[in-house]
CSV table of N, CA and C in Angstrom, one decimal:
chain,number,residue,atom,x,y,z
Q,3,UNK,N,33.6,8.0,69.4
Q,3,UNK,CA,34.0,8.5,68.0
Q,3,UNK,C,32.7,8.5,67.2
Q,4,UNK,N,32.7,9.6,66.7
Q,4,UNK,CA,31.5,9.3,65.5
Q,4,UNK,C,31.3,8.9,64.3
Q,5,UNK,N,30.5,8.2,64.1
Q,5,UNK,CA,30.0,7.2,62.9
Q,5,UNK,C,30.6,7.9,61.3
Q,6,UNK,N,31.4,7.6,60.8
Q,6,UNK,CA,32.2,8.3,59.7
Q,6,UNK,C,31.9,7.6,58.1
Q,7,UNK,N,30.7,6.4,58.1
Q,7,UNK,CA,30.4,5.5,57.2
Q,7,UNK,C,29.6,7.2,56.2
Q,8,UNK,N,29.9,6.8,55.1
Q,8,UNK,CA,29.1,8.0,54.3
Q,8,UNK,C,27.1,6.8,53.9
Q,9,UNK,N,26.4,7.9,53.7
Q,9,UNK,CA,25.5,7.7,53.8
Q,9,UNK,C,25.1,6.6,52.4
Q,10,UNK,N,24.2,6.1,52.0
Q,10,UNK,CA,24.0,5.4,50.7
Q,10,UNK,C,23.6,6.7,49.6
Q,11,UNK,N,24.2,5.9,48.6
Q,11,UNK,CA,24.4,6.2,47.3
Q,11,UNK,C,22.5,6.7,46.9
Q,12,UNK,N,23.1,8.2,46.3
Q,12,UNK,CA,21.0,8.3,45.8
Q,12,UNK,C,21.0,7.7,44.3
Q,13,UNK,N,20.0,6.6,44.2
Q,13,UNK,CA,20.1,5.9,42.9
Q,13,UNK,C,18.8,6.7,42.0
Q,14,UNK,N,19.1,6.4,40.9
Q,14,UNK,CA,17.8,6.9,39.7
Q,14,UNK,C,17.2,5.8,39.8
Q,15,UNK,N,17.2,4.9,40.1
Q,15,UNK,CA,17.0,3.9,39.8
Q,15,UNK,C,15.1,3.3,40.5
Q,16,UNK,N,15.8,4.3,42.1
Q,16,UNK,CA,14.8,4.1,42.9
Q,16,UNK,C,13.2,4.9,42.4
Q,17,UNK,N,12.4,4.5,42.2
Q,17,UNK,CA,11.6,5.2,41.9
Q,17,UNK,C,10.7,6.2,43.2
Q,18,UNK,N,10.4,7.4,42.7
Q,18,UNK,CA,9.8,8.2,43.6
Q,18,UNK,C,11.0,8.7,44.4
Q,19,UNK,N,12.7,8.5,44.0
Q,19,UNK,CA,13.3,9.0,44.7
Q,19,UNK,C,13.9,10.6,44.3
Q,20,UNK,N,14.7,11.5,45.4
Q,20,UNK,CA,15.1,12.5,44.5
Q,20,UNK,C,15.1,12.4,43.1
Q,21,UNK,N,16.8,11.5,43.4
Q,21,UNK,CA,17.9,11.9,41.9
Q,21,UNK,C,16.7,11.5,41.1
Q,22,UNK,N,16.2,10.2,41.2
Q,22,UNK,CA,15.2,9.8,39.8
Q,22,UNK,C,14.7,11.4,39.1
Q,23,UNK,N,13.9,12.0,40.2
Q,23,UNK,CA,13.5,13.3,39.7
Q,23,UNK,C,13.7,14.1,39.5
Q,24,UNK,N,15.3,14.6,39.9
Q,24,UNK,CA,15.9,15.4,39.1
Q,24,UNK,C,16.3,15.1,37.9
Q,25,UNK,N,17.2,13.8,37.4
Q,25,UNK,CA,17.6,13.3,36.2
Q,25,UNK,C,16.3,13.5,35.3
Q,26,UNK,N,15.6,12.7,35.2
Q,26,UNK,CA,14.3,12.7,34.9
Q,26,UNK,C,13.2,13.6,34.5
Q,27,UNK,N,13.0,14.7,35.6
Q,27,UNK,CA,12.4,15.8,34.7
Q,27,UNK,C,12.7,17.3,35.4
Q,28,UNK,N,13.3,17.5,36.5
Q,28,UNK,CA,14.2,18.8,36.5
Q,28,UNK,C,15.3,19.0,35.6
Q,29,UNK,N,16.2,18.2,35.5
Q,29,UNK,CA,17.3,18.7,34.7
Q,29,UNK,C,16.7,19.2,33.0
Q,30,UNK,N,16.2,17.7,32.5
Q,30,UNK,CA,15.3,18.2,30.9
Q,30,UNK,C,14.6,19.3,30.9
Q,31,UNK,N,14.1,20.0,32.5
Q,31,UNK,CA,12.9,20.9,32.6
Q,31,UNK,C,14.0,22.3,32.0
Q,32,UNK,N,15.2,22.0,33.0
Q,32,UNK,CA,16.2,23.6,32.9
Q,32,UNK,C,16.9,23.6,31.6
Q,33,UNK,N,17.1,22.5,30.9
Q,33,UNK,CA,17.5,22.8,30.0
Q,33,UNK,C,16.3,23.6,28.7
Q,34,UNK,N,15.0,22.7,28.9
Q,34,UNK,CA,13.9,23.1,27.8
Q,34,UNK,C,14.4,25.0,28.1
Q,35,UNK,N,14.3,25.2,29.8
Q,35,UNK,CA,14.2,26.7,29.8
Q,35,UNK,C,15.1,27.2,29.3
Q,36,UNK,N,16.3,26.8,29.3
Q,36,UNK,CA,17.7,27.8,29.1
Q,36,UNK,C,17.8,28.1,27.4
Q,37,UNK,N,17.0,27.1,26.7
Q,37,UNK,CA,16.7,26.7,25.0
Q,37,UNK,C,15.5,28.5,25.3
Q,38,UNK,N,14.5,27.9,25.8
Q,38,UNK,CA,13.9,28.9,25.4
Q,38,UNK,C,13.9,30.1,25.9
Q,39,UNK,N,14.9,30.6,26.9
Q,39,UNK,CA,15.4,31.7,27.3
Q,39,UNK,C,16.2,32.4,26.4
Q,40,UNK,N,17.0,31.9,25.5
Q,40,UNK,CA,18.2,32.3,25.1
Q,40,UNK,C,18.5,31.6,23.6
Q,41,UNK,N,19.2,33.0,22.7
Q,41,UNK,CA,19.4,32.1,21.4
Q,41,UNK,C,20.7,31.7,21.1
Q,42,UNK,N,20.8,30.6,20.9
Q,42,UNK,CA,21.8,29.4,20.8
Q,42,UNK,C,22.3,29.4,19.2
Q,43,UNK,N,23.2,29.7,18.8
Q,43,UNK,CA,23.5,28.9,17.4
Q,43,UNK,C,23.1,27.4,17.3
Q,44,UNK,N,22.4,27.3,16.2
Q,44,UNK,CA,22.0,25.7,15.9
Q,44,UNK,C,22.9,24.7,16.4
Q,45,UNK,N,24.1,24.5,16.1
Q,45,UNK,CA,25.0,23.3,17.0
Q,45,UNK,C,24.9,23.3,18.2
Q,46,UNK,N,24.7,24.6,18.8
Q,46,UNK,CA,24.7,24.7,20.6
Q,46,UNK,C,22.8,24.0,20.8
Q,47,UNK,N,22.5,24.5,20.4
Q,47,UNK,CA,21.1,24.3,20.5
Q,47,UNK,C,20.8,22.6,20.6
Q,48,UNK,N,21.2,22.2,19.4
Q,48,UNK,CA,21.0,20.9,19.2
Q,48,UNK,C,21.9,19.8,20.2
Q,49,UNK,N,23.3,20.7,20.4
Q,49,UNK,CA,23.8,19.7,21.7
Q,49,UNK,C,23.1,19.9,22.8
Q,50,UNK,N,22.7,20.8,23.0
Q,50,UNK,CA,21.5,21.2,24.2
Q,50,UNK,C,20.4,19.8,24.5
Q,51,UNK,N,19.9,20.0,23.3
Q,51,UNK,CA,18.5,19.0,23.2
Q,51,UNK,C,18.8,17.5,23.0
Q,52,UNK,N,20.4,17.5,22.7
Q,52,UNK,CA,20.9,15.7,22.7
Q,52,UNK,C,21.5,15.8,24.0
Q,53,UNK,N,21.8,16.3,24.7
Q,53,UNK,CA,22.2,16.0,26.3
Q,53,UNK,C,20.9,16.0,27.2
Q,54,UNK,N,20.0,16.8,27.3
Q,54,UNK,CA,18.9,16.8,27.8
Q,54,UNK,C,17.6,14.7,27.3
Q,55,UNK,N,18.1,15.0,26.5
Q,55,UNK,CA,17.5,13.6,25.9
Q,55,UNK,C,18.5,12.3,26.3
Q,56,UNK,N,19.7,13.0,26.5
Q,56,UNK,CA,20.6,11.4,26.8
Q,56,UNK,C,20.5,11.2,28.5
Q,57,UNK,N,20.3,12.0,29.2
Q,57,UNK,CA,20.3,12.0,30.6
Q,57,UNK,C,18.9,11.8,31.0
Q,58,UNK,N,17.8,12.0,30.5
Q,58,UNK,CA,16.4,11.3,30.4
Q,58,UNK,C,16.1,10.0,30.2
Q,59,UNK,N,17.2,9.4,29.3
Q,59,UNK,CA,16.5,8.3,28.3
Q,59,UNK,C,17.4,7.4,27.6
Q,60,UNK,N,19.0,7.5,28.3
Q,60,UNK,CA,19.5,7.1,26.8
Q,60,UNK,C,21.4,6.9,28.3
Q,61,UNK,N,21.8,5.7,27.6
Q,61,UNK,CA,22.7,5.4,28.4
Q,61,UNK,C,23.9,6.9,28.7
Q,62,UNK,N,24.7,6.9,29.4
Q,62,UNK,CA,25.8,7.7,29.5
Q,62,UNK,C,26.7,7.6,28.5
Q,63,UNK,N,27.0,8.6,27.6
Q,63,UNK,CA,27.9,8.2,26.4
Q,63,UNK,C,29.6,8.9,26.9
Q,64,UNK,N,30.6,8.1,26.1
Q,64,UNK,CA,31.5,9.0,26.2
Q,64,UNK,C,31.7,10.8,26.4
Q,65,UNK,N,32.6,11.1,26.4
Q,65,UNK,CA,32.6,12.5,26.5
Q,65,UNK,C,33.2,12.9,24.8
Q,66,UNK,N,32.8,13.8,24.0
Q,66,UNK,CA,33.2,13.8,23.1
Q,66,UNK,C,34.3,15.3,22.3
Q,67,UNK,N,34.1,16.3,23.5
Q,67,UNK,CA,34.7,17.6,23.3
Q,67,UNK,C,35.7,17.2,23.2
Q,68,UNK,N,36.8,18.6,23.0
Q,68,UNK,CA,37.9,18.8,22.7
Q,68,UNK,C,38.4,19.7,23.6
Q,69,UNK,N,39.1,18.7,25.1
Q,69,UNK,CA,39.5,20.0,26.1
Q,69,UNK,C,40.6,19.0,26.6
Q,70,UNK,N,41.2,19.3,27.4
Q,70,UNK,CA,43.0,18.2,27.5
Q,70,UNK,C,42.0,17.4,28.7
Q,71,UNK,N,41.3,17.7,29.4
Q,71,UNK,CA,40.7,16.5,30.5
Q,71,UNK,C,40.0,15.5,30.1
Q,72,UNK,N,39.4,15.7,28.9
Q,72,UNK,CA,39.0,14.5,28.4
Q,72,UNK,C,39.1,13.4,28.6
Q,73,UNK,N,40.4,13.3,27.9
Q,73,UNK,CA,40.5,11.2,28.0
Q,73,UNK,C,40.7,11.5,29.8
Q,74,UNK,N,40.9,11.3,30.0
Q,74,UNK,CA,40.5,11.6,31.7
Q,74,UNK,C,39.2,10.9,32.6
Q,75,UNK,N,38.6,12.2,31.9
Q,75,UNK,CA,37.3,11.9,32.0
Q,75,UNK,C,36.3,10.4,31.6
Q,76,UNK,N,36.8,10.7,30.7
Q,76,UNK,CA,36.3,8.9,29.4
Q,76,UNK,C,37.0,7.8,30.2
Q,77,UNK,N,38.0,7.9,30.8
Q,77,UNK,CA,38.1,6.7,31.2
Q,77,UNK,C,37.6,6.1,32.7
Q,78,UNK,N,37.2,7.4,33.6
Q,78,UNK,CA,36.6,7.6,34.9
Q,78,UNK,C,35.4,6.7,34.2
Q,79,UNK,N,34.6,7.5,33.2
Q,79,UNK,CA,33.2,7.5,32.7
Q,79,UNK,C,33.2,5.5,32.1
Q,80,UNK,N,34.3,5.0,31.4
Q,80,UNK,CA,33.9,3.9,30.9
Q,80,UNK,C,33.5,2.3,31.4
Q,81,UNK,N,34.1,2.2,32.6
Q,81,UNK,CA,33.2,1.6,33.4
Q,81,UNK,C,31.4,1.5,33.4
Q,82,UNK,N,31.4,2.4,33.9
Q,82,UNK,CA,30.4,3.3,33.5
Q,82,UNK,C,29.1,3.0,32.2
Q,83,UNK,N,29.5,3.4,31.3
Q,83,UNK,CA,29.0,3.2,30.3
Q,83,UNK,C,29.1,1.8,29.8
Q,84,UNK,N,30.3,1.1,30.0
Q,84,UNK,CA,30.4,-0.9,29.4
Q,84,UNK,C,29.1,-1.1,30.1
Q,85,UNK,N,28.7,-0.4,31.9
Q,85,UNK,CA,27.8,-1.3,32.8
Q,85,UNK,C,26.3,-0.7,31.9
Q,86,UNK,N,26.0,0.0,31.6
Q,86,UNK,CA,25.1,0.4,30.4
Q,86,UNK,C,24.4,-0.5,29.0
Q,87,UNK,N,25.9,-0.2,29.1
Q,87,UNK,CA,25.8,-1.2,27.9
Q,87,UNK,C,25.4,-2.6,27.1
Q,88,UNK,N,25.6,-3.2,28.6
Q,88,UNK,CA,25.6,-4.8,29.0
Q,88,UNK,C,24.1,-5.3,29.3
C-alpha cells in the first residue's frame, strides 16, 4: 500500500523557504503591480496597500467584510490570530 502520510506543512517561518518568499515579497510584489496597473477608488486602493502590508509584516487579523461566510471564516481564522497574538 502506498505511503498516504501528507507531506510537511511549508512554514514562513523557515527562512530561504518558498512560502517565506512568496508571503514576503511575491505576494506585496503582485499586489504593488495590480495598484499600479489599474485605477482603484481610494478605499480599494488603500485596502489593497493594508492587506499587502499585513501579510508582509503584521499578524493575521480578523476578516472584516460584509459577506454571510464571514463569521465562518473568523472563527476558522481565530485560533489563528490568539496564536499571533500571544
Amino acid at each position: 500500500m502506498p505511503d498516504q502520510s501528507l507531506p510537511p506543512f511549508l512554514m514562513t517561518s523557515d527562512s530561504g523557504s518558498f512560502a517565506r518568499a512568496t508571503i514576503l515579497e511575491r505576494k506585496p510584489q503582485i499586489i504593488r503591480q495590480v495598484l499600479a496597473d489599474n485605477t482603484y477608488p481610494p478605499e480599494i486602493a488603500a485596502a489593497l496597500e493594508d492587506f499587502r502590508d499585513e501579510i508582509a509584516s503584521r499578524t493575521i487579523q480578523p476578516l472584516a467584510e460584509f459577506a454571510p461566510d464571514v463569521p465562518g471564516w473568523n472563527r476558522e481564522l481565530a485560533p489563528i490570530c490568539r496564536q499571533n497574538l500571544a
